[in-house]
Amino acid sequence: RAALLLSRCLLKMVKGNIIVPEDILSFCCNGLQGSTSPPRAREPGEREEAPGAMASPSAARNPTEVQMSQLVLPCHTNHRGELSTGQLLKWIDTAACLSAERHAGCPCVTASMDDIYFEHTISVGQVVNIKAKVNRAFNSSMEVGIQVSYEDLCSGRHCSICKAYATFVAQGPLGSKVRLKPLTPQTEEEKIEYSIAAERRRMRLVHKDTLKDLLTSSPRETELETRDGSGAVPAERTRVESVELVLPPHANHQGNTFGGQIMAWMENVATIAASRLCHAHPTLRAIEMFHFRGPSQVGDRLVLKAIVNNAFKNSMEVGVSAEAYGQEMSVSRRHINSAFMTFVVLDQEGHPRTLPMVAPEPGDGERRYREASARKKIRLDRKYVVSCKQTEVPLSVPWDQSNKVYLSYNNVSALKMLVAKANWALAREKEKVRMYTLEEDKFLSFRIEMSVCIAAGRAFSLLSNLRRRHEWDSHYVSAELVQKVDDDDMIYHVVSQKLRNENKPQDFVILASRRKPCSKGDPYVVAFRSVTLPTHPARAEFTRGETLCSGFCIWPESEEMSKVAYYNQAMPGYLNYVTTNVAGLSSDICSTFEACEKFLLKNKEDLISRLQDF
C-alpha cells in the first residue's frame, strides 16, 4: 500500500513538472513489483525477459534490432484513405537509421536504399509494424534489413507489405568516416543475411555497368507503339518541378535533411507526374535503388523534378531528381538524389488499367525512354532471379548479358544459404573425411569436408577450374569452357559418366561463380548451378542433367592448412546414389573426396604454371 500511494504521489509530481530523484523512482518501480509478494518462480526452460523488451517468442534479441509500430491516422493518408507511400518511407528510414546508429555508436546517414516492391496498401486505423536490424558491417558502411507489415486491430490479421535493404555510412566529427566494429551473427537467419549481404553489396556496385551493357547491346532505334488507335502523350506534359524549403522539422538530429523526408518529397512529385499522364490517381508499385550523392542542411532549397520516362501497357516509369542550393542563387545546385518509380492505375476491381503511350522529346527524352525500357528488363530479371525463393526459381534459367549479375548473385547466395543452415547432422566419418546431411521438405542435401595441408587461396584456384576436375572426380569425363563471363564467372559444358539404369551419359551447362573472402572469417566460395545457353541445347546423345545448388567453401585454418567442404542439394536422379553413401552401403563419395585431397597436395607446388591454363 505504501508503494502504491508513493507511486500516485510521484505521478502527480511528474505531471506537474516537479523533478523527482532517480533513486526514489527506482524504489517505487521496484517496490510495486516486489514489495508485497515474492517474485514468481519461472517454469523450467523459461528465460528471463530483458527489461523493456517487446514480447517475442525468442528471448534473445539482436542488439541492433529496432521495432517501430505506428497507427495510421487520417493525416498520414492520401485521398483514398490509404497510407501515403512517402510517409511509409519516412518511417522506414527512421527505423533503419536508429538500427544503424545502435551498432555504430555514432551518427549515420543514408547512402542508398535498394529496390522496394509494395505488395499491399494500408488503410486508416491499421498499424504499421517495422523491424530493422543490421545484417552486416563493412569498413565504414553497413547494410540494414527492414521488414514492414501491417496489422488489422479489429480482425487481428497480419500481412507483409515490403522488404527493403538500406546502406548507411557512419560519420565522425566534421563528416569523417568511422571504421565500424564487425558484427557477429547468432541465429541461422542472421548468418544467412550476413553471408548474402556481401553479394548484395557487389550487385549494387555493378548496377550502373549492367544498365550500360544492356543499352550498348540493344538497338538504338526507338519505335512508338499505339494501342487501340490512341495517340501518344508528349512526355513534356507530365513534367513537374517543385521547390521545398528545408526547415528544422525536416532535419535529423545531425542537422542534415532527413533521408526519409527527401524520399517522401520525391514520391510526391513523381505521383503528380504520373497523374498528368493517366488523368487518374496512380498507385506506387516499386521504387528502384535510391542513391544519396550528398547531404543537404536546414535552410537549403530542394528543387524536385519529375517526368514520365516511358509508359508500358499497364505501368509507367517516372524519373525524379532532387537538387539543393542555398540562399544565393549564384551558387550552383548540388545533385542530391535520383530515383525511378513504377506506378500503376487500378480500376474498381483492383486490376491495372491500360495506360496511354508516351512520346519522348528528341535527345534526352529519347535517352530516358530507352533507359526506362532497359531498367524494366533489369527489374524483371532481378525480381525473377533474386527476389524469388530458391524453390521458385527454375533450375536452368536462360543466361544472357542482361541477367548475368543476378544469376551470379543467385548462384553464390544459394550456396551461402545452404552453408548457413543450422540442422546439419553427422552421417558418416571415414578417417579424415566427415559427411553431413540436411533433410528439408523438398531436398536432401549433403556436405562432405576435411582438413587439407594447402593454403586456402591455392585450393580455391585449383577447385574453381572445372576443366581439371576429371583429374580427381571419376564422375566427370570432360568440362569445356564455353564462355568466360568475367574474372569471377564462367560457363562450362560438362559431360559425366552414365548413371545406373541409364543408356546415355549426362551433360550439363553449368555457371561457375567464385568469390574471394569479403572480410576476415569469410570462406573462399566456388558455386555451381545450371543455366541454359542457345549455343548448347540438349542433344540426342546425352541426357541433359541439372544442378540446383552445389559448390565448395574453403576456410583458412592456418597459412598452410585449410578446411575444404563440398555442398550439394541432391536432385531426384541422384537421391539413390546419395542415400546409398549416407547409409554406408557405398563409400564412393568419401573416396572421391580423398582423391580430391591427393589432387590438391600434388598440385599445390606447381600452381603458378597451371594458372596459365585457367
Coordinates of C-alpha atoms in Angstrom, one line a residue:
R1 CA 0.0 0.0 0.0
A2 CA 2.8 2.4 0.9
A3 CA 4.4 1.8 -2.5
L4 CA 1.1 2.3 -4.3
L5 CA 0.5 5.6 -2.5
L6 CA 4.0 6.7 -3.2
S7 CA 3.7 5.9 -6.9
R8 CA 0.5 8.0 -7.1
C9 CA 2.2 11.0 -5.5
L10 CA 5.2 10.7 -7.8
L11 CA 2.8 10.6 -10.9
K12 CA 1.3 13.9 -9.8
M13 CA 4.7 15.4 -9.3
V14 CA 5.8 14.3 -12.8
K15 CA 2.7 15.7 -14.3
G16 CA 3.4 18.9 -12.5
N17 CA 6.9 19.1 -14.0
I18 CA 8.4 18.5 -10.5
I19 CA 11.8 16.8 -10.7
V20 CA 11.8 13.5 -8.9
P21 CA 15.1 12.0 -7.7
E22 CA 16.0 8.9 -9.8
D23 CA 16.6 6.7 -6.7
I24 CA 13.1 7.4 -5.5
L25 CA 11.6 6.5 -8.9
S26 CA 13.6 3.3 -8.9
F27 CA 12.5 2.4 -5.4
C28 CA 8.9 3.0 -6.4
C29 CA 9.1 0.8 -9.5
N30 CA 10.8 -2.0 -7.7
G31 CA 8.5 -1.7 -4.7
L32 CA 5.4 -2.1 -6.8
Q33 CA 6.8 -5.3 -8.4
G34 CA 8.3 -6.9 -5.4
S35 CA 7.4 -5.4 -2.0
T36 CA 4.1 -7.1 -1.5
S37 CA 4.8 -10.6 -2.8
P38 CA 7.9 -12.7 -3.7
P39 CA 8.8 -12.9 -7.4
R40 CA 7.1 -15.6 -9.4
A41 CA 9.2 -18.7 -9.9
R42 CA 10.0 -19.3 -13.5
E43 CA 8.9 -22.5 -15.2
P44 CA 11.6 -25.0 -16.3
G45 CA 13.1 -23.8 -19.5
E46 CA 11.6 -20.3 -19.2
R47 CA 14.0 -17.4 -19.8
E48 CA 14.0 -14.1 -18.1
E49 CA 12.8 -11.4 -20.4
A50 CA 15.1 -8.5 -20.9
P51 CA 13.9 -5.2 -19.3
G52 CA 12.0 -3.2 -21.8
A53 CA 12.0 -5.9 -24.5
M54 CA 8.9 -6.3 -26.5
A55 CA 7.0 -9.6 -26.2
S56 CA 8.6 -12.0 -28.6
P57 CA 8.7 -15.8 -29.0
S58 CA 12.5 -15.7 -28.7
A59 CA 14.1 -14.1 -25.7
A60 CA 17.5 -13.4 -27.3
R61 CA 17.3 -10.3 -29.5
N62 CA 19.8 -8.8 -31.9
P63 CA 21.3 -5.8 -30.1
T64 CA 20.9 -3.7 -33.3
E65 CA 17.2 -4.6 -33.8
V66 CA 14.7 -1.7 -33.7
Q67 CA 11.0 -2.2 -33.7
M68 CA 8.5 0.6 -34.6
S69 CA 4.7 0.5 -34.6
Q70 CA 2.7 3.3 -36.0
L71 CA -1.1 3.7 -36.0
V72 CA -2.2 5.1 -39.4
L73 CA -4.2 8.3 -38.8
P74 CA -6.1 10.4 -41.4
C75 CA -3.1 12.9 -41.5
H76 CA -0.9 10.1 -42.9
T77 CA -3.2 9.1 -45.8
N78 CA -4.0 10.1 -49.3
H79 CA -7.4 10.9 -50.8
R80 CA -8.3 7.1 -50.8
G81 CA -7.7 6.8 -47.1
E82 CA -4.6 4.7 -47.7
L83 CA -1.2 5.3 -46.1
S84 CA 0.9 7.7 -48.2
T85 CA 4.0 5.9 -49.5
G86 CA 6.0 9.0 -48.7
Q87 CA 5.0 8.7 -45.0
L88 CA 5.9 5.0 -45.0
L89 CA 9.3 5.8 -46.5
K90 CA 9.9 8.2 -43.6
W91 CA 9.1 5.6 -41.0
I92 CA 11.3 3.0 -42.8
D93 CA 14.3 5.3 -43.0
T94 CA 13.9 6.4 -39.3
A95 CA 13.8 2.8 -38.1
A96 CA 16.8 1.8 -40.3
C97 CA 18.8 4.8 -39.1
L98 CA 18.2 4.0 -35.5
S99 CA 19.3 0.5 -36.0
A100 CA 22.5 1.6 -37.8
E101 CA 23.3 4.0 -35.0
R102 CA 22.9 1.3 -32.4
H103 CA 25.7 -0.6 -34.0
A104 CA 27.9 2.3 -34.9
G105 CA 27.5 4.3 -31.7
C106 CA 27.7 7.5 -33.7
P107 CA 25.6 9.4 -36.2
C108 CA 24.8 7.6 -39.5
V109 CA 23.5 8.9 -42.8
T110 CA 21.5 7.0 -45.5
A111 CA 23.7 6.2 -48.5
S112 CA 21.3 4.1 -50.6
M113 CA 18.1 2.1 -50.5
D114 CA 17.6 -1.0 -52.6
D115 CA 14.6 -1.8 -54.7
I116 CA 11.3 -1.8 -52.8
Y117 CA 8.2 -3.7 -54.1
F118 CA 5.0 -2.7 -52.3
E119 CA 2.6 -5.7 -52.1
H120 CA -0.4 -4.1 -50.4
T121 CA -1.8 -0.8 -49.3
I122 CA -2.5 0.2 -45.7
S123 CA -5.8 1.8 -44.6
V124 CA -6.6 4.3 -41.8
G125 CA -6.9 2.6 -38.4
Q126 CA -4.4 -0.2 -39.2
V127 CA -1.0 -0.5 -37.6
V128 CA 2.3 -0.4 -39.4
N129 CA 5.0 -2.7 -37.8
I130 CA 8.6 -2.1 -38.9
K131 CA 11.5 -4.2 -37.8
A132 CA 15.1 -3.1 -38.7
K133 CA 18.4 -4.7 -37.8
V134 CA 22.0 -4.5 -39.1
N135 CA 22.8 -7.5 -41.3
R136 CA 26.5 -6.8 -41.8
A137 CA 29.0 -4.1 -41.2
F138 CA 31.8 -3.4 -43.7
N139 CA 34.6 -0.9 -43.2
S140 CA 32.6 2.3 -42.8
S141 CA 29.2 1.3 -44.2
M142 CA 26.6 -1.3 -43.1
E143 CA 23.6 -3.0 -44.6
V144 CA 20.3 -2.7 -42.6
G145 CA 17.5 -5.1 -43.4
I146 CA 13.9 -3.8 -43.0
Q147 CA 10.7 -5.8 -42.8
V148 CA 7.4 -4.0 -43.0
S149 CA 4.0 -5.5 -42.2
Y150 CA 0.5 -4.2 -41.3
E151 CA -1.8 -5.3 -38.5
D152 CA -5.6 -5.0 -38.5
L153 CA -6.6 -4.4 -34.9
C154 CA -10.2 -5.5 -35.4
S155 CA -9.6 -8.8 -37.2
G156 CA -6.1 -9.5 -35.8
R157 CA -4.8 -10.1 -39.4
H158 CA -1.1 -9.6 -40.2
C159 CA 0.2 -9.1 -43.7
S160 CA 3.6 -8.4 -45.3
I161 CA 4.0 -5.0 -47.1
C162 CA 7.5 -5.0 -48.3
K163 CA 11.1 -5.9 -47.5
A164 CA 14.0 -3.4 -48.0
Y165 CA 17.7 -3.2 -47.6
A166 CA 19.4 0.2 -46.9
T167 CA 23.0 1.1 -46.7
F168 CA 24.2 3.5 -44.0
V169 CA 27.5 5.3 -43.5
A170 CA 28.8 6.1 -40.1
Q171 CA 30.2 9.6 -39.6
G172 CA 32.5 11.0 -37.1
P173 CA 33.4 14.7 -36.3
L174 CA 33.3 17.0 -39.4
G175 CA 31.9 14.3 -41.5
S176 CA 34.9 12.0 -41.3
K177 CA 34.4 8.3 -41.8
V178 CA 34.3 5.9 -38.9
R179 CA 35.6 2.4 -39.0
L180 CA 32.9 0.0 -37.8
K181 CA 33.3 -2.9 -35.5
P182 CA 32.5 -6.3 -37.0
L183 CA 29.0 -7.8 -36.5
T184 CA 28.8 -11.4 -35.2
P185 CA 25.5 -13.2 -36.4
Q186 CA 24.0 -15.6 -33.9
T187 CA 20.8 -17.2 -35.3
E188 CA 20.5 -19.1 -38.6
E189 CA 18.6 -16.3 -40.2
E190 CA 21.2 -13.7 -39.2
K191 CA 24.0 -15.9 -40.5
I192 CA 22.2 -16.2 -43.9
E193 CA 21.6 -12.5 -44.1
Y194 CA 25.2 -11.8 -43.0
S195 CA 26.6 -14.0 -45.7
I196 CA 24.4 -12.8 -48.6
A197 CA 24.9 -9.1 -47.7
A198 CA 28.3 -9.3 -49.4
E199 CA 26.7 -10.4 -52.6
R200 CA 24.0 -7.7 -52.4
R201 CA 26.8 -5.1 -52.0
R202 CA 28.6 -6.5 -55.0
M203 CA 25.4 -6.3 -57.0
R204 CA 24.9 -2.6 -56.0
L205 CA 28.4 -1.7 -57.2
V206 CA 27.9 -3.1 -60.7
H207 CA 24.3 -1.9 -61.2
K208 CA 25.3 1.0 -63.4
D209 CA 27.6 -1.1 -65.5
T210 CA 24.7 -3.6 -66.1
L211 CA 22.5 -0.8 -67.5
K212 CA 25.2 0.4 -69.7
D213 CA 26.0 -3.0 -71.1
L214 CA 22.3 -3.6 -71.8
L215 CA 21.9 -0.3 -73.6
T216 CA 25.0 -0.9 -75.7
S217 CA 23.8 -4.3 -76.8
S218 CA 20.3 -3.2 -77.6
P219 CA 19.3 -1.4 -80.9
R220 CA 19.2 2.3 -80.7
E221 CA 16.0 2.7 -82.8
T222 CA 13.0 3.7 -80.7
E223 CA 9.6 2.9 -82.1
L224 CA 6.5 4.4 -80.6
E225 CA 3.6 2.0 -80.2
T226 CA -0.1 2.8 -80.4
R227 CA -2.8 0.7 -78.7
D228 CA -6.4 0.8 -79.7
G229 CA -5.7 3.7 -82.1
S230 CA -4.9 6.1 -79.3
G231 CA -2.1 8.6 -79.8
A232 CA 1.0 9.0 -77.7
V233 CA 1.0 11.7 -75.0
P234 CA 4.0 14.1 -75.1
A235 CA 6.3 13.5 -72.2
E236 CA 6.7 17.2 -71.6
R237 CA 3.0 17.4 -70.4
T238 CA 3.9 15.3 -67.4
R239 CA 6.9 17.3 -66.3
V240 CA 6.7 18.6 -62.7
E241 CA 9.1 20.9 -60.8
S242 CA 8.6 21.9 -57.2
V243 CA 10.7 23.5 -54.5
E244 CA 10.8 22.8 -50.8
L245 CA 12.5 24.8 -48.0
V246 CA 14.3 22.6 -45.5
L247 CA 13.1 23.5 -42.0
P248 CA 14.2 22.2 -38.6
P249 CA 11.4 19.6 -38.5
H250 CA 12.7 18.2 -41.8
A251 CA 16.2 17.6 -40.4
N252 CA 17.5 14.7 -38.3
H253 CA 19.4 15.0 -35.1
Q254 CA 22.6 15.8 -37.0
G255 CA 21.2 18.9 -38.8
N256 CA 21.1 17.2 -42.2
T257 CA 17.8 16.8 -44.2
F258 CA 16.2 13.5 -43.2
G259 CA 16.7 10.9 -46.0
G260 CA 13.1 9.7 -45.5
Q261 CA 11.8 13.3 -45.9
I262 CA 13.7 13.7 -49.2
M263 CA 12.2 10.3 -50.4
A264 CA 8.7 11.5 -49.4
W265 CA 9.1 14.7 -51.4
M266 CA 10.3 12.8 -54.4
E267 CA 7.4 10.4 -54.2
N268 CA 5.0 13.4 -54.1
V269 CA 6.2 15.0 -57.3
A270 CA 6.5 11.6 -59.0
T271 CA 2.8 10.9 -58.2
I272 CA 1.8 14.3 -59.8
A273 CA 3.8 13.5 -63.0
A274 CA 2.1 10.0 -63.2
S275 CA -1.3 11.6 -62.7
R276 CA -0.8 14.0 -65.5
L277 CA -0.3 11.1 -67.9
C278 CA -3.2 8.9 -66.9
H279 CA -5.6 11.7 -65.5
A280 CA -6.3 9.4 -62.6
H281 CA -4.9 8.7 -59.1
P282 CA -1.9 6.2 -59.6
T283 CA -0.6 3.7 -57.1
L284 CA 3.1 3.3 -56.5
R285 CA 4.2 -0.3 -57.0
A286 CA 8.0 -0.2 -56.9
I287 CA 11.0 2.1 -56.3
E288 CA 14.3 1.4 -57.9
M289 CA 17.5 2.0 -55.9
F290 CA 17.8 5.4 -54.2
H291 CA 21.4 6.7 -54.2
F292 CA 22.1 9.7 -52.0
R293 CA 25.0 11.6 -53.6
G294 CA 25.4 14.3 -50.9
P295 CA 23.8 15.9 -47.9
S296 CA 21.6 19.0 -47.6
Q297 CA 21.0 21.1 -44.4
V298 CA 18.4 23.2 -42.8
G299 CA 17.9 26.4 -44.8
D300 CA 18.6 24.7 -48.2
R301 CA 16.1 24.8 -51.0
L302 CA 15.4 21.5 -52.6
V303 CA 14.3 21.5 -56.2
L304 CA 12.4 18.3 -57.1
K305 CA 11.9 17.4 -60.8
A306 CA 9.8 14.5 -62.2
I307 CA 8.8 13.3 -65.6
V308 CA 7.3 10.2 -67.1
N309 CA 10.1 8.4 -68.9
N310 CA 8.1 5.6 -70.5
A311 CA 4.7 4.1 -70.3
F312 CA 4.2 0.4 -70.9
K313 CA 0.9 -1.4 -71.2
N314 CA -0.1 -1.4 -67.5
S315 CA 2.7 0.5 -65.8
M316 CA 4.8 3.6 -66.2
E317 CA 8.2 4.7 -65.0
V318 CA 8.7 8.1 -63.6
G319 CA 12.2 9.6 -63.2
V320 CA 12.7 12.0 -60.3
S321 CA 15.7 14.0 -59.1
A322 CA 16.5 16.3 -56.2
E323 CA 18.9 19.2 -56.3
A324 CA 19.9 21.6 -53.4
Y325 CA 21.1 25.2 -53.2
G326 CA 21.5 27.8 -50.5
Q327 CA 20.1 31.3 -50.2
E328 CA 22.3 32.6 -53.0
M329 CA 21.2 31.6 -56.5
S330 CA 24.7 32.2 -57.8
V331 CA 25.9 29.0 -56.2
S332 CA 25.5 26.0 -58.5
R333 CA 22.9 23.4 -57.5
R334 CA 24.1 20.2 -55.8
H335 CA 22.7 16.9 -57.1
I336 CA 21.3 15.1 -54.0
N337 CA 19.4 12.1 -55.3
S338 CA 17.8 10.4 -58.3
A339 CA 15.3 7.6 -58.3
F340 CA 12.9 5.8 -60.7
M341 CA 9.4 4.9 -59.6
T342 CA 6.9 2.5 -61.2
F343 CA 3.2 3.4 -61.0
V344 CA 0.0 1.6 -62.0
V345 CA -3.6 2.8 -62.2
L346 CA -6.1 0.4 -60.7
D347 CA -9.7 0.0 -61.7
Q348 CA -12.6 -0.6 -59.2
E349 CA -11.8 -4.3 -59.1
G350 CA -8.1 -3.6 -58.3
H351 CA -6.8 -4.6 -61.7
P352 CA -4.2 -2.5 -63.6
R353 CA -5.7 -0.3 -66.3
T354 CA -4.2 0.1 -69.8
L355 CA -2.1 3.3 -70.0
P356 CA -1.6 5.8 -72.9
M357 CA 1.8 5.7 -74.6
V358 CA 4.4 8.4 -74.1
A359 CA 6.1 10.4 -76.9
P360 CA 9.6 11.3 -75.7
E361 CA 11.4 14.5 -76.7
P362 CA 14.3 14.2 -79.1
G363 CA 17.7 13.9 -77.4
D364 CA 17.5 13.4 -73.6
G365 CA 13.8 12.4 -73.8
E366 CA 14.6 9.5 -76.2
R367 CA 17.6 8.5 -74.0
R368 CA 15.4 8.4 -70.9
Y369 CA 12.8 6.4 -72.9
R370 CA 15.3 3.7 -73.9
E371 CA 16.9 3.6 -70.4
A372 CA 13.4 3.0 -68.9
S373 CA 12.9 0.0 -71.2
A374 CA 16.3 -1.3 -70.1
R375 CA 15.5 -0.8 -66.5
K376 CA 12.2 -2.6 -66.8
K377 CA 14.1 -5.6 -68.2
I378 CA 16.6 -5.4 -65.3
R379 CA 13.8 -5.1 -62.8
L380 CA 12.1 -8.2 -64.2
D381 CA 15.4 -10.2 -64.1
R382 CA 16.2 -9.0 -60.6
K383 CA 12.8 -9.8 -59.3
Y384 CA 12.6 -13.1 -61.1
V385 CA 16.0 -14.4 -60.2
V386 CA 17.0 -12.6 -57.0
S387 CA 13.7 -12.0 -55.1
C388 CA 12.2 -15.5 -55.6
K389 CA 12.7 -18.2 -53.1
Q390 CA 15.2 -20.9 -54.2
T391 CA 12.4 -23.4 -54.8
E392 CA 10.5 -20.9 -57.1
V393 CA 13.4 -20.3 -59.5
P394 CA 13.6 -22.8 -62.4
L395 CA 16.7 -24.9 -62.4
S396 CA 18.1 -23.9 -65.8
V397 CA 17.5 -20.1 -66.1
P398 CA 18.4 -18.7 -69.5
W399 CA 21.7 -16.8 -69.3
D400 CA 22.3 -13.6 -71.2
Q401 CA 24.3 -10.4 -70.7
S402 CA 21.4 -8.5 -69.0
N403 CA 20.9 -11.0 -66.2
K404 CA 24.4 -12.2 -65.7
V405 CA 24.9 -10.2 -62.5
Y406 CA 21.7 -11.6 -60.9
L407 CA 22.3 -15.2 -61.9
S408 CA 25.7 -14.9 -60.4
Y409 CA 24.2 -13.4 -57.2
N410 CA 21.6 -16.2 -57.1
N411 CA 24.2 -18.8 -57.6
V412 CA 26.5 -17.7 -54.8
S413 CA 23.7 -16.7 -52.4
A414 CA 22.0 -20.1 -52.7
L415 CA 25.2 -21.8 -51.7
K416 CA 25.8 -19.4 -48.8
M417 CA 22.2 -20.0 -47.6
L418 CA 22.9 -23.8 -47.7
V419 CA 26.1 -23.3 -45.7
A420 CA 24.4 -21.2 -43.0
K421 CA 21.8 -23.9 -42.3
A422 CA 21.9 -25.0 -38.6
N423 CA 20.5 -28.5 -38.7
W424 CA 23.3 -30.4 -40.4
A425 CA 23.7 -33.9 -38.8
L426 CA 26.9 -36.0 -39.0
A427 CA 26.0 -39.1 -41.0
R428 CA 29.4 -40.8 -41.6
E429 CA 33.0 -40.4 -40.7
K430 CA 35.8 -42.2 -42.5
E431 CA 39.3 -41.3 -41.3
K432 CA 39.7 -37.6 -42.0
V433 CA 36.5 -37.3 -44.2
R434 CA 33.2 -36.3 -42.5
M435 CA 29.9 -36.5 -44.2
Y436 CA 26.8 -34.5 -43.0
T437 CA 23.2 -34.5 -44.2
L438 CA 20.4 -31.9 -44.1
E439 CA 16.8 -33.0 -44.5
E440 CA 14.3 -30.4 -45.6
D441 CA 10.8 -30.5 -47.1
K442 CA 11.8 -30.8 -50.7
F443 CA 15.6 -31.5 -50.6
L444 CA 18.1 -33.9 -49.2
S445 CA 21.5 -32.0 -49.0
F446 CA 24.9 -33.4 -48.1
R447 CA 28.1 -31.8 -47.0
I448 CA 31.5 -33.5 -47.1
E449 CA 34.6 -31.9 -45.5
M450 CA 38.1 -32.5 -44.5
S451 CA 41.2 -30.5 -43.5
V452 CA 43.9 -30.4 -46.2
C453 CA 47.5 -29.2 -45.9
I454 CA 47.3 -26.5 -48.5
A455 CA 46.8 -22.7 -48.5
A456 CA 43.2 -21.7 -48.9
G457 CA 43.9 -19.5 -51.9
R458 CA 45.7 -22.2 -53.7
A459 CA 42.9 -24.7 -53.1
F460 CA 40.4 -22.1 -54.3
S461 CA 42.2 -21.6 -57.6
L462 CA 42.5 -25.4 -58.2
L463 CA 38.9 -26.3 -57.4
S464 CA 37.4 -23.4 -59.3
N465 CA 38.8 -24.7 -62.6
L466 CA 36.3 -27.3 -63.8
R467 CA 38.5 -28.3 -66.7
R468 CA 40.7 -30.1 -64.1
R469 CA 38.0 -31.8 -62.1
H470 CA 38.3 -35.1 -64.1
E471 CA 41.7 -35.5 -62.6
W472 CA 40.2 -36.3 -59.2
D473 CA 36.5 -36.9 -59.8
S474 CA 35.8 -40.1 -61.8
H475 CA 32.2 -39.0 -62.5
Y476 CA 33.5 -36.2 -64.8
V477 CA 34.5 -37.1 -68.3
S478 CA 35.2 -33.6 -69.6
A479 CA 34.5 -30.0 -69.0
E480 CA 34.7 -27.4 -71.8
L481 CA 34.9 -23.7 -71.1
V482 CA 32.1 -22.2 -73.1
Q483 CA 32.3 -18.6 -72.1
K484 CA 34.4 -16.6 -69.7
V485 CA 31.8 -14.0 -68.4
D486 CA 34.4 -12.2 -66.3
D487 CA 37.1 -13.0 -63.8
D488 CA 34.6 -14.5 -61.3
D489 CA 32.0 -16.2 -63.5
M490 CA 32.5 -18.8 -66.2
I491 CA 30.1 -21.2 -68.1
Y492 CA 31.1 -24.8 -68.7
H493 CA 29.7 -27.6 -70.8
V494 CA 30.3 -30.7 -68.6
V495 CA 30.0 -34.4 -69.7
S496 CA 29.7 -37.0 -66.9
Q497 CA 29.5 -40.8 -66.7
K498 CA 26.3 -42.8 -67.2
L499 CA 24.1 -43.2 -64.2
R500 CA 22.7 -46.6 -63.2
N501 CA 19.8 -47.7 -65.4
E502 CA 20.8 -45.0 -68.0
N503 CA 21.9 -45.8 -71.5
K504 CA 23.5 -42.4 -72.3
P505 CA 26.0 -40.2 -70.4
Q506 CA 24.8 -37.0 -68.9
D507 CA 25.7 -33.4 -69.8
F508 CA 25.3 -30.2 -68.0
V509 CA 25.6 -26.4 -68.8
I510 CA 27.0 -25.0 -65.5
L511 CA 27.6 -21.5 -64.3
A512 CA 30.6 -21.5 -62.0
S513 CA 30.8 -18.4 -59.8
R514 CA 33.7 -17.8 -57.4
R515 CA 34.3 -15.3 -54.7
K516 CA 37.2 -14.4 -52.5
P517 CA 36.6 -13.6 -48.9
C518 CA 35.0 -10.2 -48.3
S519 CA 36.4 -9.9 -44.8
K520 CA 38.2 -12.0 -42.2
G521 CA 36.4 -15.2 -41.3
D522 CA 34.6 -15.5 -44.7
P523 CA 35.4 -18.5 -46.8
Y524 CA 36.5 -18.8 -50.4
V525 CA 33.4 -19.8 -52.4
V526 CA 33.0 -21.7 -55.6
A527 CA 29.3 -22.1 -56.5
F528 CA 27.7 -24.1 -59.3
R529 CA 24.2 -24.0 -60.9
S530 CA 22.6 -25.0 -64.2
V531 CA 21.8 -22.4 -66.9
T532 CA 20.7 -22.7 -70.5
L533 CA 22.5 -21.3 -73.5
P534 CA 21.1 -21.2 -77.0
T535 CA 24.5 -22.3 -78.3
H536 CA 24.3 -25.5 -76.3
P537 CA 20.8 -27.1 -76.5
A538 CA 20.1 -30.6 -75.3
R539 CA 21.5 -33.2 -77.7
A540 CA 20.2 -36.7 -78.5
E541 CA 23.5 -38.4 -77.5
F542 CA 23.2 -37.1 -73.9
T543 CA 20.7 -37.0 -71.1
R544 CA 20.5 -33.3 -70.0
G545 CA 21.2 -33.1 -66.3
E546 CA 20.7 -30.1 -63.9
T547 CA 22.2 -29.0 -60.7
L548 CA 20.3 -26.6 -58.4
C549 CA 22.9 -25.7 -55.8
S550 CA 26.4 -27.1 -55.2
G551 CA 29.9 -25.9 -54.7
F552 CA 32.9 -25.6 -52.4
C553 CA 33.6 -23.5 -49.4
I554 CA 37.3 -23.2 -48.2
W555 CA 38.2 -21.8 -44.8
P556 CA 41.8 -20.9 -43.9
E557 CA 42.8 -22.7 -40.7
S558 CA 46.5 -21.5 -40.9
E559 CA 48.8 -20.3 -43.6
E560 CA 49.3 -23.9 -44.9
M561 CA 46.1 -25.6 -43.7
S562 CA 42.5 -25.3 -44.9
K563 CA 39.1 -26.8 -44.3
V564 CA 37.6 -27.8 -47.6
A565 CA 33.9 -28.5 -47.7
Y566 CA 31.7 -29.6 -50.7
Y567 CA 27.9 -29.0 -50.6
N568 CA 25.2 -30.4 -52.8
Q569 CA 21.4 -30.3 -52.9
A570 CA 20.7 -33.7 -54.3
M571 CA 18.4 -33.8 -57.4
P572 CA 15.9 -36.7 -57.8
G573 CA 18.2 -38.5 -60.2
Y574 CA 21.0 -38.6 -57.6
L575 CA 19.0 -39.4 -54.5
N576 CA 19.6 -43.2 -54.7
Y577 CA 23.4 -42.5 -55.1
V578 CA 23.4 -40.1 -52.1
T579 CA 21.3 -42.2 -49.8
T580 CA 23.4 -45.3 -50.6
N581 CA 26.5 -43.5 -49.4
V582 CA 24.8 -42.0 -46.4
A583 CA 23.6 -45.4 -45.3
G584 CA 27.1 -46.8 -45.5
L585 CA 26.3 -49.2 -48.4
S586 CA 28.9 -47.3 -50.6
S587 CA 32.0 -45.2 -49.9
D588 CA 32.1 -43.7 -53.4
I589 CA 31.6 -40.1 -52.2
C590 CA 34.2 -40.4 -49.5
S591 CA 36.7 -42.0 -51.9
T592 CA 36.1 -39.2 -54.4
F593 CA 36.9 -36.6 -51.7
E594 CA 40.0 -38.4 -50.7
A595 CA 41.1 -38.3 -54.4
C596 CA 40.4 -34.5 -54.2
E597 CA 42.8 -34.2 -51.3
K598 CA 45.5 -36.1 -53.2
F599 CA 44.9 -33.8 -56.2
L600 CA 45.3 -30.7 -54.1
L601 CA 48.5 -31.9 -52.4
K602 CA 50.0 -33.0 -55.7
N603 CA 49.3 -29.6 -57.4
K604 CA 49.9 -27.1 -54.6
E605 CA 53.6 -26.6 -55.6
D606 CA 53.2 -26.2 -59.4
L607 CA 50.0 -24.0 -59.2
I608 CA 51.6 -21.0 -60.8
S609 CA 52.3 -22.8 -64.1
R610 CA 48.8 -24.3 -64.1
L611 CA 47.1 -20.9 -63.7
Q612 CA 48.1 -20.0 -67.2
D613 CA 45.7 -22.7 -68.5
F614 CA 42.8 -21.3 -66.4

